[in-house]
Tab-separated table of C-alpha atoms in Angstrom:
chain	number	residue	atom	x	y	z
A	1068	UNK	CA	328.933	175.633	-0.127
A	1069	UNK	CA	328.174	176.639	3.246
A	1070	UNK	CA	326.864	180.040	2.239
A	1071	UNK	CA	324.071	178.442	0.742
A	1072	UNK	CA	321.030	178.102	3.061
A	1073	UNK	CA	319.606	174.470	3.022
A	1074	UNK	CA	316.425	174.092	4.632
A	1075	UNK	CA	316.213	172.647	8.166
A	1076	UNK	CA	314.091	169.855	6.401
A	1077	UNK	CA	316.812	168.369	3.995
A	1078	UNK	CA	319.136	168.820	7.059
A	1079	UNK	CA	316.537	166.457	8.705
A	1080	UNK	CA	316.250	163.987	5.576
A	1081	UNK	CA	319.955	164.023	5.061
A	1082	UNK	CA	320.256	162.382	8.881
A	1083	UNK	CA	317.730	159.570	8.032
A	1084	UNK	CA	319.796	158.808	3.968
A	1085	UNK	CA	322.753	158.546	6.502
A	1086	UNK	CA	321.171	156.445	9.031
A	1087	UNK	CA	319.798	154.136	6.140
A	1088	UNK	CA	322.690	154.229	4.043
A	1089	UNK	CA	325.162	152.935	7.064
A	1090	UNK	CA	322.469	150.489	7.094
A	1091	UNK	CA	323.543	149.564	3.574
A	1092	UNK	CA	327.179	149.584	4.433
A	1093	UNK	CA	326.567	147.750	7.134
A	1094	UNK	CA	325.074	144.605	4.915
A	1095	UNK	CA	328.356	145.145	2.493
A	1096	UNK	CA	326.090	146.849	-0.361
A	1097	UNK	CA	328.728	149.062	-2.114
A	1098	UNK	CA	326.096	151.373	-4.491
A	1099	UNK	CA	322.440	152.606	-4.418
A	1100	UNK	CA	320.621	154.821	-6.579
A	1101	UNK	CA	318.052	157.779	-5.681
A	1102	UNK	CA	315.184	155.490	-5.961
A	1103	UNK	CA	316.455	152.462	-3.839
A	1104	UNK	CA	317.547	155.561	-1.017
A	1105	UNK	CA	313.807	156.829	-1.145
A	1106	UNK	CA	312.356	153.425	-0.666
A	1107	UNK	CA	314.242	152.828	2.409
A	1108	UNK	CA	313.447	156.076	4.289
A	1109	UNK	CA	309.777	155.608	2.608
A	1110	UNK	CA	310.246	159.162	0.650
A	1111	UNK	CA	310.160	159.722	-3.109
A	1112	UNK	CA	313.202	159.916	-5.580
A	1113	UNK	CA	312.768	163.181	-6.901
A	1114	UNK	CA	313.265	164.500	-3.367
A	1115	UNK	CA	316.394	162.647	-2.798
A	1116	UNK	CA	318.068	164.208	-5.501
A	1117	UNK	CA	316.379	167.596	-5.144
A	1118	UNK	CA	317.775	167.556	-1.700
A	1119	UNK	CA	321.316	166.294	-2.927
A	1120	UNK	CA	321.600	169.074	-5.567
A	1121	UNK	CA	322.085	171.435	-2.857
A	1122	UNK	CA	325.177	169.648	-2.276
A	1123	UNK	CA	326.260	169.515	-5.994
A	1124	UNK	CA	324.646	166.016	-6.431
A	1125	UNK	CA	327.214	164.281	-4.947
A	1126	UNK	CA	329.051	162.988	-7.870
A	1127	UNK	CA	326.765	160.239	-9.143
A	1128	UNK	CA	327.527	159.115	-12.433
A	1129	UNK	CA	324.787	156.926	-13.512
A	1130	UNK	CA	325.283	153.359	-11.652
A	1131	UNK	CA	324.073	155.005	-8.539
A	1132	UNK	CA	325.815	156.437	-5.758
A	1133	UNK	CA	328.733	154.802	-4.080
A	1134	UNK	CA	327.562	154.066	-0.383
A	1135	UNK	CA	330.686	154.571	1.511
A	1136	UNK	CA	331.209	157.862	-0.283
A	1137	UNK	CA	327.828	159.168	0.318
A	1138	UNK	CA	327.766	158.624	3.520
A	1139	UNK	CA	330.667	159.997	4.145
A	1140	UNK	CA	329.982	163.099	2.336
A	1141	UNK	CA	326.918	163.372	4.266
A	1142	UNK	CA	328.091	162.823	7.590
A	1143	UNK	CA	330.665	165.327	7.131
A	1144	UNK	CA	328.069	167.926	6.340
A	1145	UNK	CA	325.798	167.299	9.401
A	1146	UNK	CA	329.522	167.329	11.038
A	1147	UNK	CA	329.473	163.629	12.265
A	1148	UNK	CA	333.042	163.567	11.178
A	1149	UNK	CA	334.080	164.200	14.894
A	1150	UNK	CA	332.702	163.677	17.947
A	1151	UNK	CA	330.565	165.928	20.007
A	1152	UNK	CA	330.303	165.424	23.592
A	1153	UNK	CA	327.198	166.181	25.528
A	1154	UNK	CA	325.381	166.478	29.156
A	1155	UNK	CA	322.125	165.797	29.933
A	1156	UNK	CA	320.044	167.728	32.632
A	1157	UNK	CA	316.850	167.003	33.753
A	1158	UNK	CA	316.635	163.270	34.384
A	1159	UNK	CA	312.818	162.696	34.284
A	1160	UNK	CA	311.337	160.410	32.281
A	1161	UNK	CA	312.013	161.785	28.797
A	1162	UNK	CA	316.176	162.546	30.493
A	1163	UNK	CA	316.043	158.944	31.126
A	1164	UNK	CA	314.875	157.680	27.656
A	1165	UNK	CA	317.696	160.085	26.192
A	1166	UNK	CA	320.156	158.431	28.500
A	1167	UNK	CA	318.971	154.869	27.663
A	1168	UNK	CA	318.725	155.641	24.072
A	1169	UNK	CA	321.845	154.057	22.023
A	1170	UNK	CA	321.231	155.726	18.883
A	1171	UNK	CA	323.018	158.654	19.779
A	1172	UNK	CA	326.548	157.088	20.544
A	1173	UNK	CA	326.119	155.442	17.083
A	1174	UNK	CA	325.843	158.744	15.501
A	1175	UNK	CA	328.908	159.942	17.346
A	1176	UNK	CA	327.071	162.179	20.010
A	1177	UNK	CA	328.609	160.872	23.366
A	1178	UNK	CA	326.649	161.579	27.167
A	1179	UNK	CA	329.220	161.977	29.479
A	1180	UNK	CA	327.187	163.765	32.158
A	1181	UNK	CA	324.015	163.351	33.757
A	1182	UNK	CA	322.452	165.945	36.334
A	1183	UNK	CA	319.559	166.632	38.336
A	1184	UNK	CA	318.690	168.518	40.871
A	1185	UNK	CA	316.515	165.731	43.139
A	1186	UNK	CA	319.035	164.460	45.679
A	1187	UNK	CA	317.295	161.403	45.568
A	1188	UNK	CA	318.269	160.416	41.792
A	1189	UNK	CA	321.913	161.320	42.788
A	1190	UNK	CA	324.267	158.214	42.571
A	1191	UNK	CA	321.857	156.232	40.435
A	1192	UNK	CA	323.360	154.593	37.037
A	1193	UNK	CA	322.382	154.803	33.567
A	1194	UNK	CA	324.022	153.204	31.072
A	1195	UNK	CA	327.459	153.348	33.491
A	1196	UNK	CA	327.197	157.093	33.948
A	1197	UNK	CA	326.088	158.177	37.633
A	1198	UNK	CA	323.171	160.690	38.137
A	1199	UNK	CA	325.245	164.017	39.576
A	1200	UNK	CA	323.646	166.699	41.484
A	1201	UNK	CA	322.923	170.028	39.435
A	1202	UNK	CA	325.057	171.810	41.506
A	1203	UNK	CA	328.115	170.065	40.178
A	1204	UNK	CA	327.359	170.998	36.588
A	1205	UNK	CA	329.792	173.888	36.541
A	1206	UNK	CA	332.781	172.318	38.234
A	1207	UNK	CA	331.965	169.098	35.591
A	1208	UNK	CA	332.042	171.637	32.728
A	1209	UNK	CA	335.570	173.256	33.652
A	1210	UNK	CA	336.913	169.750	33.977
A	1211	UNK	CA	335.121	168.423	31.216
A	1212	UNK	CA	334.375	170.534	27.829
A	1213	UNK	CA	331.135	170.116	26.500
A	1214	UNK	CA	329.615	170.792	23.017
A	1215	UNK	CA	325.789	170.030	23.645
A	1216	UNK	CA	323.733	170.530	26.812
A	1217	UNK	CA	320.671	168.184	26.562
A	1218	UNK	CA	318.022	169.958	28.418
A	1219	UNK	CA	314.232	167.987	29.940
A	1220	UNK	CA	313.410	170.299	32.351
A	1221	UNK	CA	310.370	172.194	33.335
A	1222	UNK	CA	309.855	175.509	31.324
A	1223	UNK	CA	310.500	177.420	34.697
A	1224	UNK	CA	314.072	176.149	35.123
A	1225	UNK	CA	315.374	175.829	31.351
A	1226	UNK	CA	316.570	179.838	31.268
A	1227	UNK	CA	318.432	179.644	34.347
A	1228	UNK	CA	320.580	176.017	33.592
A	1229	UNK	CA	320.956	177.698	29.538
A	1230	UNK	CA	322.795	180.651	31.418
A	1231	UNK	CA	324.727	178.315	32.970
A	1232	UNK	CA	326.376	176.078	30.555
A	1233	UNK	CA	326.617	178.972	28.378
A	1234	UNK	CA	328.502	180.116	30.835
A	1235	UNK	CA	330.731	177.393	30.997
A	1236	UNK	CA	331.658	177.159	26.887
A	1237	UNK	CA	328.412	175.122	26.203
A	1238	UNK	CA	327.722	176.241	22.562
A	1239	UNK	CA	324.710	173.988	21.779
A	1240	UNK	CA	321.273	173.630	23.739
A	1241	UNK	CA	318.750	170.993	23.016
A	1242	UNK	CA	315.479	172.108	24.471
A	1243	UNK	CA	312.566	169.785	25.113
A	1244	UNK	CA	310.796	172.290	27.174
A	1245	UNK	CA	307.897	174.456	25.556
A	1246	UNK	CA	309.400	177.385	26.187
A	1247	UNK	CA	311.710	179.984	24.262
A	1248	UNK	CA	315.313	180.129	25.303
A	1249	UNK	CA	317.947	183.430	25.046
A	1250	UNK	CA	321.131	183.008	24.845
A	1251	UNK	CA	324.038	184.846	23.340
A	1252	UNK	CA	324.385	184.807	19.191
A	1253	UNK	CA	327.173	182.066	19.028
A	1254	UNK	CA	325.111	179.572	20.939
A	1255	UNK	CA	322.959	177.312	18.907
A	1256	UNK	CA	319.399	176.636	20.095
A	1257	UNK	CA	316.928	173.926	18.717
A	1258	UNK	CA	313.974	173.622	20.293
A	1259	UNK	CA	312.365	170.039	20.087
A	1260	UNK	CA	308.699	170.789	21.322
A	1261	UNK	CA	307.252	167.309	21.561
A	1262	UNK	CA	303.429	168.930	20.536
A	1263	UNK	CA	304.551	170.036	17.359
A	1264	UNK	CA	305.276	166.356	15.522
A	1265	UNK	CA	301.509	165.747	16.826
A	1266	UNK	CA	300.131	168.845	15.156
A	1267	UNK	CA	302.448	168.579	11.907
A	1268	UNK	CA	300.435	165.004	12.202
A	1269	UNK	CA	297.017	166.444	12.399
A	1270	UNK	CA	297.717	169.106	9.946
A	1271	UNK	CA	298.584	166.126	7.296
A	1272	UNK	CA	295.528	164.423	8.500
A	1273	UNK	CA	293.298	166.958	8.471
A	1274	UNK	CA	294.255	168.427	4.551
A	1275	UNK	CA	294.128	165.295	2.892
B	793	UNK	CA	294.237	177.028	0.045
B	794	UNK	CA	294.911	173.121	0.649
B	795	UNK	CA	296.494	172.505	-2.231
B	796	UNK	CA	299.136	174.874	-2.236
B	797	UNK	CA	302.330	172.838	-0.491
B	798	UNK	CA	303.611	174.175	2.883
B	799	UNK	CA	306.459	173.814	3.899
B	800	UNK	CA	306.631	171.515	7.006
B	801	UNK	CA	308.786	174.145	8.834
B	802	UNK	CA	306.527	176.201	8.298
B	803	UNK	CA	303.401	174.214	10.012
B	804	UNK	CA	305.989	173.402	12.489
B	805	UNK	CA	306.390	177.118	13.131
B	806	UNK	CA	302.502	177.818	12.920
B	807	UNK	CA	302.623	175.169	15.944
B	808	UNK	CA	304.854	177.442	17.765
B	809	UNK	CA	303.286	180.685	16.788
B	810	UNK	CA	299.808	179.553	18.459
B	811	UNK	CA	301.657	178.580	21.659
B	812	UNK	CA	303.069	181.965	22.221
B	813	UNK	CA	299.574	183.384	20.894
B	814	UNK	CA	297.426	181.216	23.590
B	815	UNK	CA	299.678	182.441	26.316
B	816	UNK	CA	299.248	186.122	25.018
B	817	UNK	CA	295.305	185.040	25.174
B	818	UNK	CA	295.650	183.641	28.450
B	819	UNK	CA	297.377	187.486	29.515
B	820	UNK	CA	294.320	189.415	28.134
B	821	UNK	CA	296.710	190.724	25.102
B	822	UNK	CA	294.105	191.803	22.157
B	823	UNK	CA	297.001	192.407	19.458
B	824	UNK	CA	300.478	191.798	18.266
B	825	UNK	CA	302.630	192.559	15.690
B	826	UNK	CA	304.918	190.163	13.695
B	827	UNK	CA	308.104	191.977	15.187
B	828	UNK	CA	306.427	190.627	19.047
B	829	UNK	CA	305.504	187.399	17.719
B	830	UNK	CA	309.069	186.697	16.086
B	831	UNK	CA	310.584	187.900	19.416
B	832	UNK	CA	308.079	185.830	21.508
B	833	UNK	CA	309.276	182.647	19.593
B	834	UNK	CA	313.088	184.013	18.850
B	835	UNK	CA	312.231	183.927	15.399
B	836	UNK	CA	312.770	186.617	12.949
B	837	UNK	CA	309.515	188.585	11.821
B	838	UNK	CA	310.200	188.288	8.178
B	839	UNK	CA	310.414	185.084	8.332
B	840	UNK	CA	306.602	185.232	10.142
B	841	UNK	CA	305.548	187.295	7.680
B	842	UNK	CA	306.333	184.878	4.722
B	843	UNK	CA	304.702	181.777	6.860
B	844	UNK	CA	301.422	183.443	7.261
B	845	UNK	CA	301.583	184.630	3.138
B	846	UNK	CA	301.177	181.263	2.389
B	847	UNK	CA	298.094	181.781	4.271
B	848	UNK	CA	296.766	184.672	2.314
B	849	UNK	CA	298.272	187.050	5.211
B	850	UNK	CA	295.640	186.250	7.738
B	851	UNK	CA	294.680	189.709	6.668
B	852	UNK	CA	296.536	192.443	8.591
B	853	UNK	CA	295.586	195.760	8.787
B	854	UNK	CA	298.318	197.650	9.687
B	855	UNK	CA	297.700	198.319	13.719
B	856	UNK	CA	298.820	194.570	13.880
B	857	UNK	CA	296.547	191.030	14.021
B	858	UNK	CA	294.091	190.581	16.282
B	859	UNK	CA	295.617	187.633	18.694
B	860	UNK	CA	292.023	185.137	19.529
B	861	UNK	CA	291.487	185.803	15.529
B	862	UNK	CA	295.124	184.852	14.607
B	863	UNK	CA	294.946	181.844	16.649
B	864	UNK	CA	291.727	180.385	15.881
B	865	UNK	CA	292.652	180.538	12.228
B	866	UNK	CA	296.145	178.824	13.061
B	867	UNK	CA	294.427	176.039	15.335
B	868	UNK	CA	291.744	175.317	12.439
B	869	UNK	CA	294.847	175.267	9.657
B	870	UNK	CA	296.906	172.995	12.223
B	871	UNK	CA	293.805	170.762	12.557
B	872	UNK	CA	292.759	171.756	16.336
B	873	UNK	CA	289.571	173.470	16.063
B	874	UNK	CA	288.567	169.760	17.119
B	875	UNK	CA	289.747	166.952	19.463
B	876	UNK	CA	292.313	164.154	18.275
B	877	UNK	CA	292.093	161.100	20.373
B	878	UNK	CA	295.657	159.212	20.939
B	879	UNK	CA	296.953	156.074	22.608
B	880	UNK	CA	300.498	155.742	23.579
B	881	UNK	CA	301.630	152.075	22.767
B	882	UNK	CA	304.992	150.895	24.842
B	883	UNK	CA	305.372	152.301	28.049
B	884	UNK	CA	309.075	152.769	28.832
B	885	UNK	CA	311.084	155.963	29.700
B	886	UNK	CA	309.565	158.289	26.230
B	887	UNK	CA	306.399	156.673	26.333
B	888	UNK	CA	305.740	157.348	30.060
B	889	UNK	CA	307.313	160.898	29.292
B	890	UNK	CA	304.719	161.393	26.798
B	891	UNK	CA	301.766	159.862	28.863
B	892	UNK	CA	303.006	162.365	31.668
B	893	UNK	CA	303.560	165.780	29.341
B	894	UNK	CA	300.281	168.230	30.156
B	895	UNK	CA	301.350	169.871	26.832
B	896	UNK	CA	298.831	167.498	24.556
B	897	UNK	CA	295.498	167.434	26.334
B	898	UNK	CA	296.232	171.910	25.821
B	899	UNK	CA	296.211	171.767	22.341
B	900	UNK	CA	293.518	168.645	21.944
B	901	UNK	CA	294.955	165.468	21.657
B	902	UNK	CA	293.416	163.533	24.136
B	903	UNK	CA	295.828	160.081	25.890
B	904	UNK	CA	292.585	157.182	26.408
B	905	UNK	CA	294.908	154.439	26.323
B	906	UNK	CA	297.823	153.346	27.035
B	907	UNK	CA	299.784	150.128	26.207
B	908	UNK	CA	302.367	147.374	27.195
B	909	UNK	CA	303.475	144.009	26.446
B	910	UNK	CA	305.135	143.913	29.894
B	911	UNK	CA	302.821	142.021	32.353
B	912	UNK	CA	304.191	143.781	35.561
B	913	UNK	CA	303.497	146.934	34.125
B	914	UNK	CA	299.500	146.549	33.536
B	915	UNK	CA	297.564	148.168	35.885
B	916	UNK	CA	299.996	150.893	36.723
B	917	UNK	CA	298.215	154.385	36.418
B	918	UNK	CA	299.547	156.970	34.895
B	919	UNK	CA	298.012	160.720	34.539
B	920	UNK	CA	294.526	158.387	35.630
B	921	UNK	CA	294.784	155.951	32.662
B	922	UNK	CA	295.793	152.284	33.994
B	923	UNK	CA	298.241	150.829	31.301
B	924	UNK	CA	296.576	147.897	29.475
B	925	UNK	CA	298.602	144.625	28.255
B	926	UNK	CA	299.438	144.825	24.351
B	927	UNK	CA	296.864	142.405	23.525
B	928	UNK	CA	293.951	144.490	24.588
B	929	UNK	CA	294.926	147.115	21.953
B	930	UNK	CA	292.347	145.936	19.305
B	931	UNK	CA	289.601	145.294	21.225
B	932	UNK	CA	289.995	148.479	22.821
B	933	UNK	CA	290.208	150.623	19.628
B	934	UNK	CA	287.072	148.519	18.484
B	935	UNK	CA	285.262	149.963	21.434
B	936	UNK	CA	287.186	153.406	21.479
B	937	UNK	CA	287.728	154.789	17.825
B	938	UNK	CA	291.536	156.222	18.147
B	939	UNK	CA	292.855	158.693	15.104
B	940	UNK	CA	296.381	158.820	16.657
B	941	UNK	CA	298.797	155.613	17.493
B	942	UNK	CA	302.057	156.628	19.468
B	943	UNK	CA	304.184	154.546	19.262
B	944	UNK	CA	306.977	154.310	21.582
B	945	UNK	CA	308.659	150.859	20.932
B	946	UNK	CA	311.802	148.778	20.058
B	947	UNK	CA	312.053	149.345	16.396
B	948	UNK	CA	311.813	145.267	15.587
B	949	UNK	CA	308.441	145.386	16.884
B	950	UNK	CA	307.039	148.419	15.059
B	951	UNK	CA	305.502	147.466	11.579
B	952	UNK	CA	303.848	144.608	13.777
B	953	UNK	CA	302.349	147.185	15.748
B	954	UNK	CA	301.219	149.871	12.866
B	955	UNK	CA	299.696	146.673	10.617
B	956	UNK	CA	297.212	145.712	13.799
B	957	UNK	CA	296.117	149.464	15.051
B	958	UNK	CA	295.705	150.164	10.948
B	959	UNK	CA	293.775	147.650	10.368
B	960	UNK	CA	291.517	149.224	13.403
B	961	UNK	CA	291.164	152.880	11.743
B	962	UNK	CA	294.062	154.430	12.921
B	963	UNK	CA	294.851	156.995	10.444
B	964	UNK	CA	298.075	158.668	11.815
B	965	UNK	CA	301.323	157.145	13.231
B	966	UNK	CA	303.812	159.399	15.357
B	967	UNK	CA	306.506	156.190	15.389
B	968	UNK	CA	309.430	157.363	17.686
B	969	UNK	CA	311.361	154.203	16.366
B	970	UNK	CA	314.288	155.169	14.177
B	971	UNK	CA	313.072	152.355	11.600
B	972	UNK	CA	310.859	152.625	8.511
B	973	UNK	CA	307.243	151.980	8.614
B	974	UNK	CA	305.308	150.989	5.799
B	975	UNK	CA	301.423	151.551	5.738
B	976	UNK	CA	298.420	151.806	3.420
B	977	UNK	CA	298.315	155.020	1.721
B	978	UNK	CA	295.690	157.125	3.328
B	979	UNK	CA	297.864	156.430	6.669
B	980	UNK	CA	299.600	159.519	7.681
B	981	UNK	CA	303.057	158.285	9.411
B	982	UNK	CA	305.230	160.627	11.275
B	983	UNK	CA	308.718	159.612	11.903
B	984	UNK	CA	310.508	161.462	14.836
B	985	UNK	CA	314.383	160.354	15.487
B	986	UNK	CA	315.463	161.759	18.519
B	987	UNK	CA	318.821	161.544	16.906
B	988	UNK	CA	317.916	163.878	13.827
B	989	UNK	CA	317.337	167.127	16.578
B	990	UNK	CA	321.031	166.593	17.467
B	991	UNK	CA	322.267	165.879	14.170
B	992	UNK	CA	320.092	169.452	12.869
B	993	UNK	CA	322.105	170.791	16.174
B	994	UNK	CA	325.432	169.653	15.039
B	995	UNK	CA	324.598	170.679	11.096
B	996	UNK	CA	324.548	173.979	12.515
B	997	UNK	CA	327.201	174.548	14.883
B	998	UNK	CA	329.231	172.747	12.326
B	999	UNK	CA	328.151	175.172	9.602
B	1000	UNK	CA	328.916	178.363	12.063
C-alpha cells in the first residue's frame, strides 16, 4: 500500500476525517457513512470515498463505516499509532502559539523542548516546559531523542539550527520560515509558509 | 483556463514558485530554467513542468522562461496582480504572529485592522495598527470594505465571528481554528490546522 503515492492533499483531509471522527467517538457514535463524514469537515461525499479508495475503501459494507475502526485505520496511516516527540526553536510569537497550542498533544505529537537564543526568554514557562537557551539544543538532543524539530525562526537562521538537529538524529523539520531548507535525503522537510493559505485563498476568490 | 480544476498543491506550489522568482527579480536574473526553479524551491523540475502545463506551459521557448514574465502571469493566476485587504480578528500568540509577519504586505494583502475582545489589549499597536475591541469589527468593515477575515480565535467562538464579518462582505475566511465553519456559498473558507503540517510530517516519515 505504501508504494502507492497519495497526494499530500488526501494526507491533509485524512487528518481532519480523523480529527472529526474522534469527535464522533468521543460522543459514543459507533458508525458514520461518507456523507455524514463530509458534512462534518464541510467537504463533499464523493471526495471522502475517492480519497478512501486509495486505502482500499476501508472495508465499509453498506451501514457506514465503523468509527473506532476508521479511525484507527487512519491514524495508523498518518502514523499516530505512536508517539512522536518534538522541540520547538524559535520562541517568538508564532513559537509561542505552537507551545500554547493543545491540539498537538491530542494528536500524539509531544513538545518536550523549547529553545531560543534571547537570554532574556531563558527560564520562562510555557505550558510547564522552561524556555532553554539555543546553545543547549545539542546536549538536550543526546539526552533526549527527538523525531520533529519545530522551527519559527528568521529565514537567516533556519539553515544553520536544520544542520544542527540533523546532526543530532532529528529526522523531521517543520519550517515556518519562507525560506528553502537542505538537508540530507532521509530527513523529512515540510515547509508551512504562512503566505501561501492566503494566496490559495485569493486564488479561490479570484476564479469563482 | 478557469474551469479546468487545479490541484491545490499545485497553486500552493505556484505560491512558492513566485517567491523564489521575485527574489531572482529582486537579483537582476532575466531567465531560468525549470531544473533552477525546482532547485530554488527543492522541488523536482518535472514536477514544475507538469504545474505550469496546467497553465498552457506559460510558453517556453527552449533558452528557458523569462523570470518578470513568469511571475506576473503566476501573481495574476494566484490573484495578486491586485491588493487584498485583511483584518486579523483575535490577537493572541498566532494572531500577533501574523499581524507581525512582513511576508503579506510583499505579496498584497494588506493588515487595516486588527481585533480583540480583551479590553486590556485595545489600543496596543502593533506593525502601526492599534488593536480595536471586538465590537468595533462591524462598524469598521462598514467604513473599510475588508475581502479577507483572519481569524485567529478559540474555536467556540468562530461561526459567531464568520456569521457577523459575512454578513459585512467578507468573502474569504482563513479560520486557524481546528473547528468547522459553515458560511453562505459564495464565501470562500480556508481551514488551516496547525496540527495537519505535523500530521503530513509524520505521514511521511512514517511512510519512509
Amino acid at each position: 500500500m505504501k508504494q502507492v503515492k497519495i497526494p499530500e492533499a488526501t494526507i491533509g483531509r485524512l487528518s481532519f476525517y480523523s480529527r472529526f471522527l474522534t469527535k464522533l467517538e468521543n460522543d459514543g457514535i459507533e458508525t458514520v457513512s461518507s456523507g455524514e463524514i463530509a458534512k462534518g469537515i464541510a467537504g463533499n461525499s464523493a471526495q471522502v470515498r475517492k480519497d478512501f479508495a486509495y486505502f482500499g475503501g476501508f472495508g465499509k459494507r453498506g451501514v457506514g463505516y465503523n468509527v473506532a475502526d476508521l479511525n484507527r485505520n487512519i491514524k495508523e496511516i498518518l502514523g499516530l499509532n505512536r508517539e512522536w516527540k518534538a522541540v520547538i526553536v524559535g520562541m517568538g510569537n508564532l513559537g509561542r502559539a505552537l507551545a500554547y497550542y493543545h491540539g498537538f498533544a491530542a494528536r500524539g505529537f509531544r513538545i518536550i523542548g523549547l529553545f531560543d537564543n534571547n537570554p532574556s526568554k531563558k527560564g520562562e514557562k510555557i505550558n510547564n516546559l522552561e524556555i532553554q537557551d539555543a546553545s543547549e539544543l545539542e546536549n538536550f538532543l543526546e539526552k533526549n531523542p527527538v523525531d520533529i524539530a519545530i522551527l519559527t525562526l528568521p529565514g537567516e537562521t533556519v539553515q544553520f539550527v536544520v544542520d544542527r538537529v540533523v546532526k543530532k538524529g532529528v529526522k523531521g523539520i517543520l519550517n515556518f520560515a519562507p525560506v528553502v531548507v537542505f538537508t540530507e535525503k532521509d530527513v523529512q522537510v515540510r515547509n508551512v509558509d504562512l503566505s501561501v493559505n492566503l494566496e490559495i485563498l485569493s486564488y479561490n476568490l479570484n476564479s469563482k
